[in-house]
Amino acid sequence: MIAVLDFGSQYTQLIARRLRSQGFATEVLSGQTDARTLAQRTPRPDGIILSGSPASVGQGHDPDPAILDLGIPILGLCFGYQWLAKVLGGQVVCATHREYGAAQVQKTPAGRSDLLTAKLSPKTQVWMSHGDSVVALPAGATLLLESNGKPSAFRVETSLGPGRRLWGLQFHPEVYHTPEGKVLLEAFARDICRLSPDWNLRSELEHVQAQLRVELAHVPEVVCAVSGGVDSTVMAVLLSKVTHVRALFVDHGFLRAYDLTNLRRVFDQYPTIRLEVIDAKDRFWGTLAGIADPETKRRGMGRLFVETFADHVGHSQFSHLAQGTIYSDVIESADNKLARAHTIKSHHNVGGFPDEWNRLQLIEPLRRFFKDEVREIGALLGIDPYILHQHPFPGPGLAIRCLGPLEPDRIEILRRADAIFHDELLARSLYDRTWQAFVVLLPVRSVGVMGDSRSYESALCIRAVSSVDAMTAEASELPLSDLKAIASRLVNEVAGINRVVYDLTSKPPGTIEWE
Ligand code: XMP
């Protein structure tokens, strides 16, 4: 197993996903995990990767130096590379400007025969994203790659004590823009850590199911909240193979026109899933009507969701509560101050249940899997591909796509527009050409002309983005002819809208949702 120590880099999860997709078992652990804890883990790591970080070396987030002497090979990336250089006696400087983007690296004579870099092309493109640089390698280090005469990879091997086998890369092999990155990751796992690529999802799934069978052997029913999204749907279906599932769905009044129908269509196929729809529309509207501030909407939705769920099941007798937590939720909500510092919006779907629920046994069968792995598990379980590949839909629903004060009439306009937009995307085969696409009702009215008369109605924005993991996104380049036809339908068929605009902003600096 390879342990990836997370120092808050936006790419940490990508390192683990890449390695797993190449067949190597990988776990992400907090960067503050000390050497003793690492050594005592079962299974004991065969290799350690140190991630990048928004912090610089020496700012209080450095790894425990004792990891150097565990006798486990280490690969430091970016911040990890700089830390290795510094802790071993090299020199790291804070550059005046950040180096960000594609760069060429070239193998040194030593790089041609090194276990990590031997299989790389003599010159290759890599992705740099760093402020600090290593200007002098530590004594005893071997330079493996350089870029414009500056070091970009080194190795340190000593036979002292348990032996140190350390490698560092200034750039990010885990990102798509480093085309030969997988060669480096595979060389580390296979040739340096001596691992075989035998990790695969089918056997992991069998393992999880076998564990659930033991854990739930005497449990007649498990309770869970479902949202219609990929994670909770896969979780409920997975559990339904082992026991009965009481699946609770909170209708908060900010759903899309087709959410409930889709949910029923999926769960109806499983006799061991009992779907219960909680009609909480009045409760949510009672608190949220008229609210315009995005964070007040989000926090209100989060609190009301938990209260509604707790009230509904509060008096029933049940012992096991299942949650569709996935690996990225676990990592993001872990005690990682760096990652937390970079939370931009409050997402409401993690944690927050009342204290008295501590007596409940929590079942999280997907907590070790990444999103794309959850989709694959869903496919192995036979779930409809449309459900598995649906665009993400935020927990607070249409409430955060209705800018300005929440009013039932405005939500209805948005719901109608969303349904038309969604149908058009499917009919025009555009749904799968974009990572996420939706409409946003703007708190802006403008003048138009409908028939012979003047109109003064709301503007609607189409937001469509391409992304890999929602961390960054670009506006999708949907054909203008399709966009114009869709805009025309929206204006003609949805009363209250007389103008449609297209959002061209990337993330960052924008976010995908508008609130
Ligand atoms: P942003 O707007 O932060 O969105 O760029 C990134 C991705 O997260 C989704 N999103 C949410 N998902 N609960 C969720 O389950 C939320 O509160 C929430 N807010 C945003 C968003 O749709 C996009 O895919």
XYZ file of C-alpha atoms and ligand atoms in Angstrom:
539
model
C 0.000 0.000 0.000
C 1.170 3.517 -0.787
C 0.400 6.184 1.804
C -0.123 9.648 0.353
C 0.497 12.259 3.039
C -1.764 15.231 2.380
C -0.412 18.736 2.971
C -3.477 20.457 1.516
C -2.613 20.372 -2.193
C -5.585 20.562 -4.531
C -4.065 17.564 -6.348
C -3.675 15.152 -3.416
C -6.682 13.034 -4.314
C -5.543 12.872 -7.890
C -2.299 11.199 -6.788
C -4.273 8.454 -5.066
C -6.766 8.076 -7.903
C -4.022 7.774 -10.492
C -2.205 5.112 -8.476
C -5.372 3.116 -7.829
C -6.363 3.292 -11.473
C -2.937 1.821 -12.257
C -3.711 -1.054 -9.842
C -1.811 0.066 -6.728
C -3.566 0.165 -3.336
C -3.324 3.717 -2.000
C -4.586 5.577 1.072
C -4.592 9.329 1.740
C -3.515 10.266 5.269
C -3.143 13.604 7.016
C 0.240 15.252 6.462
C 0.571 15.404 10.248
C 0.587 11.607 10.612
C 3.728 10.841 12.593
C 6.304 8.187 11.789
C 5.223 5.859 14.597
C 1.564 5.876 13.452
C 2.643 5.228 9.886
C 4.852 2.322 10.899
C 2.063 0.756 12.971
C -0.607 0.948 10.275
C -2.050 -2.265 8.904
C -1.096 -2.809 6.207
C 2.233 -1.053 6.762
C 2.892 1.347 3.870
C 5.318 0.068 1.223
C 5.873 3.597 -0.022
C 5.115 7.170 1.052
C 4.256 10.077 -1.230
C 4.399 13.608 0.160
C 1.879 15.854 -1.612
C 2.200 19.485 -2.602
C 0.888 22.238 -0.356
C -0.338 25.825 -0.435
C 2.154 26.379 2.439
C 5.918 26.762 2.223
C 8.416 24.541 4.007
C 8.974 25.666 7.595
C 5.529 27.240 8.088
C 4.441 24.651 10.649
C 3.021 22.035 8.303
C 6.158 19.984 7.626
C 6.110 16.180 7.868
C 7.565 14.369 10.873
C 11.303 14.061 9.961
C 11.375 10.603 11.571
C 9.555 9.259 8.479
C 12.900 9.473 6.689
C 14.233 6.629 8.814
C 11.348 4.158 8.584
C 13.121 2.288 5.803
C 10.129 3.059 3.524
C 10.825 4.665 0.117
C 9.571 8.265 -0.102
C 8.609 10.352 -3.117
C 8.185 14.070 -2.435
C 6.167 16.157 -4.896
C 6.479 19.944 -5.101
C 6.235 20.947 -1.393
C 7.291 17.365 -0.541
C 10.331 17.767 -2.818
C 11.243 21.107 -1.292
C 10.897 19.697 2.214
C 13.145 16.737 1.385
C 15.760 19.093 -0.056
C 15.653 21.384 2.974
C 15.587 18.739 5.694
C 18.551 16.974 4.090
C 20.626 20.180 4.030
C 19.870 21.675 0.597
C 18.767 25.234 -0.074
C 15.218 26.307 -0.856
C 14.355 29.877 -1.794
C 11.068 31.651 -2.018
C 10.834 32.787 -5.638
C 9.655 36.287 -6.485
C 7.067 34.911 -8.875
C 5.198 31.642 -8.938
C 6.124 29.176 -11.694
C 2.830 27.920 -13.006
C 2.152 25.966 -16.175
C 3.778 23.555 -18.597
C 7.591 23.216 -18.645
C 10.113 20.913 -20.297
C 12.399 18.722 -18.202
C 15.448 16.893 -19.434
C 17.120 13.765 -18.053
C 20.641 14.051 -16.658
C 23.097 11.168 -17.275
C 22.170 9.773 -13.830
C 18.477 10.138 -14.681
C 18.872 7.682 -17.553
C 19.515 4.754 -15.247
C 17.556 5.788 -12.157
C 14.681 3.511 -11.098
C 12.231 6.434 -11.046
C 13.152 8.242 -14.232
C 14.767 5.581 -16.476
C 11.588 4.966 -18.490
C 10.877 8.656 -19.165
C 11.604 10.155 -22.571
C 14.890 12.132 -22.594
C 12.864 15.369 -22.741
C 9.275 15.557 -21.550
C 6.565 18.038 -20.634
C 5.600 18.455 -16.988
C 3.220 20.656 -15.030
C 4.771 23.076 -12.551
C 2.847 24.946 -9.894
C 5.151 26.249 -7.205
C 6.386 29.418 -5.535
C 9.482 28.053 -3.777
C 12.436 26.429 -5.554
C 15.357 24.218 -4.647
C 18.521 26.116 -5.636
C 21.109 23.791 -4.066
C 20.652 20.050 -3.723
C 21.521 18.397 -0.409
C 24.947 16.794 -0.074
C 24.914 13.283 -1.496
C 21.885 13.905 -3.726
C 21.917 12.788 -7.349
C 20.347 15.125 -9.897
C 17.938 13.233 -12.168
C 16.032 15.881 -14.117
C 16.569 19.540 -14.836
C 14.582 22.288 -16.425
C 16.415 25.255 -17.992
C 19.521 24.380 -16.024
C 17.624 24.266 -12.702
C 17.084 21.062 -10.700
C 13.644 19.473 -10.968
C 14.231 15.950 -9.600
C 16.763 14.293 -7.326
C 17.430 11.090 -5.421
C 19.105 10.456 -2.086
C 20.034 6.909 -1.093
C 21.978 5.965 1.993
C 22.647 2.646 3.582
C 22.774 4.078 7.112
C 20.409 2.413 9.640
C 17.321 1.015 7.904
C 18.459 2.800 4.726
C 17.016 5.915 3.139
C 15.558 5.766 -0.358
C 14.208 9.197 -1.183
C 13.113 10.839 -4.422
C 11.792 14.306 -5.087
C 10.034 15.910 -8.074
C 9.530 19.651 -8.353
C 6.495 19.160 -10.626
C 3.186 17.275 -10.480
C 3.238 13.811 -12.122
C -0.395 13.260 -11.050
C -1.972 15.870 -13.335
C -3.119 15.322 -16.877
C -0.752 18.042 -18.139
C 2.241 15.856 -17.237
C 1.679 13.302 -19.998
C 4.355 10.899 -18.728
C 3.352 11.314 -15.080
C 1.903 7.819 -14.944
C 5.292 6.406 -15.964
C 6.814 8.060 -12.895
C 4.058 6.949 -10.506
C 4.199 3.411 -11.801
C 8.000 3.329 -11.531
C 7.751 4.465 -7.915
C 5.100 1.875 -7.016
C 6.393 -1.064 -9.022
C 10.153 -0.657 -9.340
C 10.969 1.203 -6.132
C 8.280 -0.009 -3.686
C 8.117 -3.468 -5.348
C 4.295 -3.530 -5.466
C 2.266 -5.559 -7.954
C -0.639 -3.844 -9.687
C -3.274 -6.142 -8.185
C -5.735 -3.673 -6.670
C -9.081 -3.679 -8.481
C -12.573 -2.467 -7.772
C -14.399 -5.739 -8.308
C -12.459 -7.495 -5.566
C -12.677 -4.409 -3.313
C -16.453 -4.455 -3.771
C -16.627 -8.147 -2.910
C -14.561 -7.413 0.178
C -16.936 -4.594 1.260
C -19.976 -6.807 0.684
C -18.475 -9.637 2.702
C -17.769 -7.190 5.556
C -21.332 -5.824 5.412
C -22.736 -9.361 5.559
C -20.887 -9.939 8.817
C -21.624 -6.502 10.262
C -25.337 -6.569 9.380
C -25.957 -10.284 9.934
C -28.544 -9.599 12.672
C -29.722 -6.176 11.515
C -33.178 -6.390 9.889
C -33.172 -2.839 8.518
C -30.760 0.046 7.974
C -32.002 3.658 7.811
C -30.456 6.155 5.444
C -31.073 9.509 3.805
C -31.019 9.508 0.016
C -30.801 12.492 -2.298
C -31.144 10.905 -5.722
C -27.457 11.612 -6.340
C -24.855 9.028 -7.275
C -23.362 8.372 -3.829
C -26.526 7.794 -1.804
C -28.124 5.772 -4.618
C -25.135 3.441 -4.937
C -24.954 3.155 -1.149
C -28.646 2.196 -0.829
C -28.445 -0.369 -3.635
C -25.243 -1.839 -2.208
C -26.881 -2.198 1.231
C -30.060 -3.632 -0.275
C -28.046 -6.672 -1.379
C -27.333 -7.419 2.271
C -30.359 -6.246 4.299
C -33.553 -4.148 4.119
C -33.081 -0.425 3.566
C -35.423 2.340 4.747
C -34.467 5.168 2.400
C -35.650 8.616 3.475
C -35.845 11.439 0.998
C -36.469 14.995 2.193
C -38.536 17.004 -0.287
C -37.434 20.501 0.728
C -39.388 22.222 -2.033
C -36.336 23.197 -4.065
C -36.185 20.063 -6.191
C -36.131 19.897 -9.942
C -39.229 18.735 -11.801
C -37.840 15.246 -12.395
C -35.943 14.468 -9.162
C -38.659 12.463 -7.434
C -39.709 10.548 -10.543
C -36.122 9.470 -11.178
C -35.655 8.395 -7.605
C -38.815 6.272 -7.621
C -37.905 4.733 -10.945
C -34.546 3.545 -9.577
C -35.606 2.290 -6.165
C -38.785 0.605 -7.409
C -36.561 -2.054 -8.933
C -35.291 -3.175 -5.529
C -37.850 -4.919 -3.302
C -35.549 -4.567 -0.270
C -35.496 -0.747 -0.496
C -38.420 1.068 1.137
C -38.476 4.661 -0.123
C -40.144 7.203 2.188
C -40.596 10.751 0.890
C -40.808 13.336 3.685
C -42.816 16.336 2.532
C -41.015 19.204 4.263
C -41.873 21.940 1.779
C -43.849 24.026 4.268
C -41.162 23.769 6.918
C -38.416 24.936 4.552
C -40.483 27.714 3.017
C -41.530 28.830 6.509
C -37.919 29.676 7.276
C -36.445 30.497 3.908
C -39.084 32.623 2.181
C -37.642 36.031 1.351
C -34.038 35.083 2.209
C -31.555 36.447 -0.335
C -28.145 35.993 1.293
C -26.389 32.883 -0.119
C -24.777 31.705 3.114
C -28.007 32.224 5.092
C -29.807 30.077 2.512
C -27.139 27.379 2.690
C -26.902 27.286 6.464
C -30.706 27.331 6.785
C -31.087 24.447 4.358
C -28.423 22.422 6.185
C -29.988 22.957 9.613
C -33.554 22.300 8.435
C -32.483 19.159 6.608
C -30.957 17.631 9.725
C -33.915 18.730 11.914
C -36.444 17.301 9.462
C -34.624 14.034 9.163
C -34.160 13.730 12.924
C -37.835 14.585 13.664
C -39.062 12.082 11.156
C -37.116 9.112 12.410
C -36.610 10.343 15.983
C -39.004 7.926 17.654
C -38.453 4.897 15.511
C -36.439 2.008 16.776
C -33.399 1.548 14.685
C -29.776 0.915 15.414
C -27.919 1.424 12.128
C -27.717 4.614 10.105
C -26.059 4.521 6.694
C -24.422 7.494 4.991
C -23.187 7.856 1.429
C -19.890 9.349 2.598
C -17.176 8.926 -0.015
C -13.412 9.215 0.275
C -13.200 12.874 -0.683
C -15.721 13.783 2.081
C -13.564 11.907 4.578
C -10.386 13.599 3.445
C -11.928 17.064 3.248
C -13.545 16.878 6.657
C -10.435 15.358 8.250
C -8.416 17.443 10.672
C -6.465 19.149 7.958
C -6.252 22.841 8.732
C -4.729 23.675 5.368
C -7.498 22.043 3.381
C -10.166 23.528 5.651
C -8.736 26.993 5.216
C -9.544 26.675 1.556
C -13.244 25.832 1.971
C -15.110 28.449 0.009
C -18.778 27.634 0.534
C -20.483 25.716 3.316
C -21.581 22.386 1.860
C -24.369 20.908 3.883
C -24.138 17.198 3.262
C -21.404 16.196 5.689
C -22.179 15.377 9.331
C -24.215 17.534 11.696
C -26.610 14.993 13.238
C -27.894 15.494 16.800
C -25.691 14.294 19.677
C -28.194 11.707 20.899
C -27.617 9.850 17.652
C -24.184 8.909 18.898
C -25.719 5.624 20.031
C -26.319 4.701 16.396
C -23.989 2.475 14.488
C -22.824 4.390 11.418
C -22.479 2.426 8.193
C -20.455 4.074 5.439
C -19.785 1.390 2.841
C -18.324 3.835 0.281
C -15.988 5.806 2.516
C -12.866 4.318 0.938
C -13.827 5.068 -2.664
C -13.426 8.068 -4.937
C -16.309 9.406 -6.997
C -15.335 7.707 -10.239
C -14.855 4.459 -8.329
C -18.350 4.842 -6.825
C -19.730 5.142 -10.373
C -17.891 1.989 -11.371
C -19.281 0.183 -8.331
C -22.756 1.373 -9.351
C -22.195 -0.082 -12.810
C -21.027 -3.378 -11.287
C -24.282 -3.387 -9.282
C -26.304 -2.799 -12.474
C -27.588 0.741 -11.735
C -28.934 2.768 -14.686
C -26.016 4.634 -16.382
C -28.084 7.851 -16.551
C -28.233 7.920 -12.743
C -24.534 7.148 -12.398
C -23.463 9.799 -14.883
C -25.971 12.487 -13.973
C -24.609 15.973 -13.433
C -23.974 16.923 -9.811
C -26.895 18.672 -8.124
C -26.169 20.579 -4.903
C -27.894 19.618 -1.647
C -29.595 23.046 -1.288
C -31.083 22.475 -4.735
C -32.690 25.247 -6.723
C -32.476 27.569 -3.692
C -28.879 28.484 -4.570
C -29.684 28.879 -8.271
C -32.423 31.414 -7.565
C -30.443 34.584 -6.940
C -32.066 37.210 -4.803
C -34.997 36.585 -2.442
C -36.518 33.096 -2.389
C -40.133 33.271 -3.530
C -42.341 30.342 -4.611
C -43.148 32.007 -7.964
C -39.484 32.536 -8.791
C -38.611 28.930 -7.883
C -41.431 27.785 -10.163
C -40.007 29.840 -13.058
C -36.585 28.337 -12.419
C -38.001 24.807 -12.188
C -39.759 25.151 -15.546
C -36.684 26.601 -17.202
C -34.486 23.883 -15.723
C -36.760 21.109 -17.044
C -36.707 22.553 -20.567
C -32.948 23.040 -20.476
C -32.407 19.497 -19.201
C -34.665 17.969 -21.906
C -32.928 19.966 -24.599
C -29.470 18.885 -23.452
C -30.538 15.248 -23.633
C -32.387 15.610 -26.944
C -29.420 17.376 -28.554
C -26.890 14.855 -27.142
C -25.197 17.680 -25.248
C -25.763 16.310 -21.735
C -22.664 14.120 -21.829
C -20.591 16.751 -23.593
C -20.605 18.911 -20.507
C -19.618 18.033 -16.960
C -22.432 20.041 -15.363
C -25.013 22.325 -16.909
C -27.916 24.184 -15.385
C -29.793 27.457 -15.375
C -29.686 30.262 -12.831
C -32.460 32.801 -12.301
C -30.956 36.261 -11.938
C -32.371 39.049 -9.758
C -32.271 41.353 -12.764
C -35.108 42.460 -14.994
C -34.635 43.913 -18.418
C -36.740 45.347 -21.195
C -37.714 43.221 -24.173
C -40.369 43.008 -26.804
C -42.792 40.088 -26.999
C -45.259 40.177 -29.883
C -46.192 43.811 -30.153
C -45.744 44.740 -26.571
C -42.950 45.718 -24.273
C -41.890 43.202 -21.626
C -40.001 43.793 -18.432
C -39.005 40.363 -17.113
C -36.228 38.372 -15.448
C -32.964 37.293 -17.026
C -31.876 33.659 -16.926
C -28.277 32.466 -17.152
C -27.109 29.193 -18.669
C -24.082 27.786 -16.877
C -22.312 24.815 -18.506
C -18.823 23.756 -17.478
C -16.205 21.173 -18.279
C -14.308 19.903 -15.276
C -12.679 16.804 -13.883
C -13.308 17.099 -10.187
C -15.065 20.466 -9.671
C -11.858 21.969 -8.265
C -11.296 23.827 -11.520
C -13.712 24.329 -14.404
C -13.957 25.988 -17.812
C -17.072 27.217 -19.572
C -18.152 24.450 -21.981
C -18.024 25.313 -25.656
C -21.553 24.235 -26.542
C -22.523 25.011 -30.148
C -23.944 28.496 -30.456
C -26.720 27.282 -32.745
C -27.933 24.901 -30.014
C -27.648 27.581 -27.347
C -29.656 30.003 -29.448
C -32.387 27.442 -30.083
C -32.552 26.574 -26.378
C -32.649 30.261 -25.410
C -35.501 30.804 -27.818
C -37.505 27.942 -26.291
C -36.848 29.229 -22.782
C -38.032 32.737 -23.567
C -41.078 31.524 -25.478
C -42.219 28.875 -23.041
C -41.342 30.153 -19.591
C -43.470 33.086 -18.531
C -41.403 35.572 -16.548
C -38.192 35.278 -18.603
C -37.366 37.507 -21.549
C -33.568 37.246 -21.798
C -31.026 34.411 -21.630
C -27.271 34.880 -21.115
C -24.344 32.418 -21.115
C -21.754 32.366 -18.323
C -18.172 32.292 -19.681
C -16.337 32.433 -16.351
C -13.855 29.719 -15.405
C -13.249 28.432 -11.865
C -11.204 29.988 -10.376
C -11.919 32.878 -10.174
C -15.640 32.026 -10.453
C -17.279 29.059 -8.775
C -19.511 26.620 -10.637
C -22.703 27.511 -8.754
C -23.562 31.170 -8.484
C -24.169 31.054 -4.729
P -18.743 25.323 -6.612
O -19.916 26.216 -6.812
O -18.203 25.342 -5.209
O -19.303 23.854 -6.832
O -17.676 25.536 -7.644
C -18.493 22.729 -6.984
C -19.389 21.517 -7.156
O -20.071 21.228 -5.934
C -21.466 21.271 -6.118
N -22.021 21.880 -4.905
C -22.616 21.191 -3.905
N -22.878 19.887 -3.759
N -23.909 20.302 -1.663
C -23.539 19.453 -2.652
O -23.815 18.259 -2.526
C -23.676 21.640 -1.734
O -24.019 22.397 -0.844
C -22.993 22.103 -2.928
N -22.605 23.331 -3.344
C -22.007 23.171 -4.573
C -21.680 22.110 -7.363
O -22.920 21.818 -7.985
C -20.483 21.722 -8.194
O -20.684 20.486 -8.838
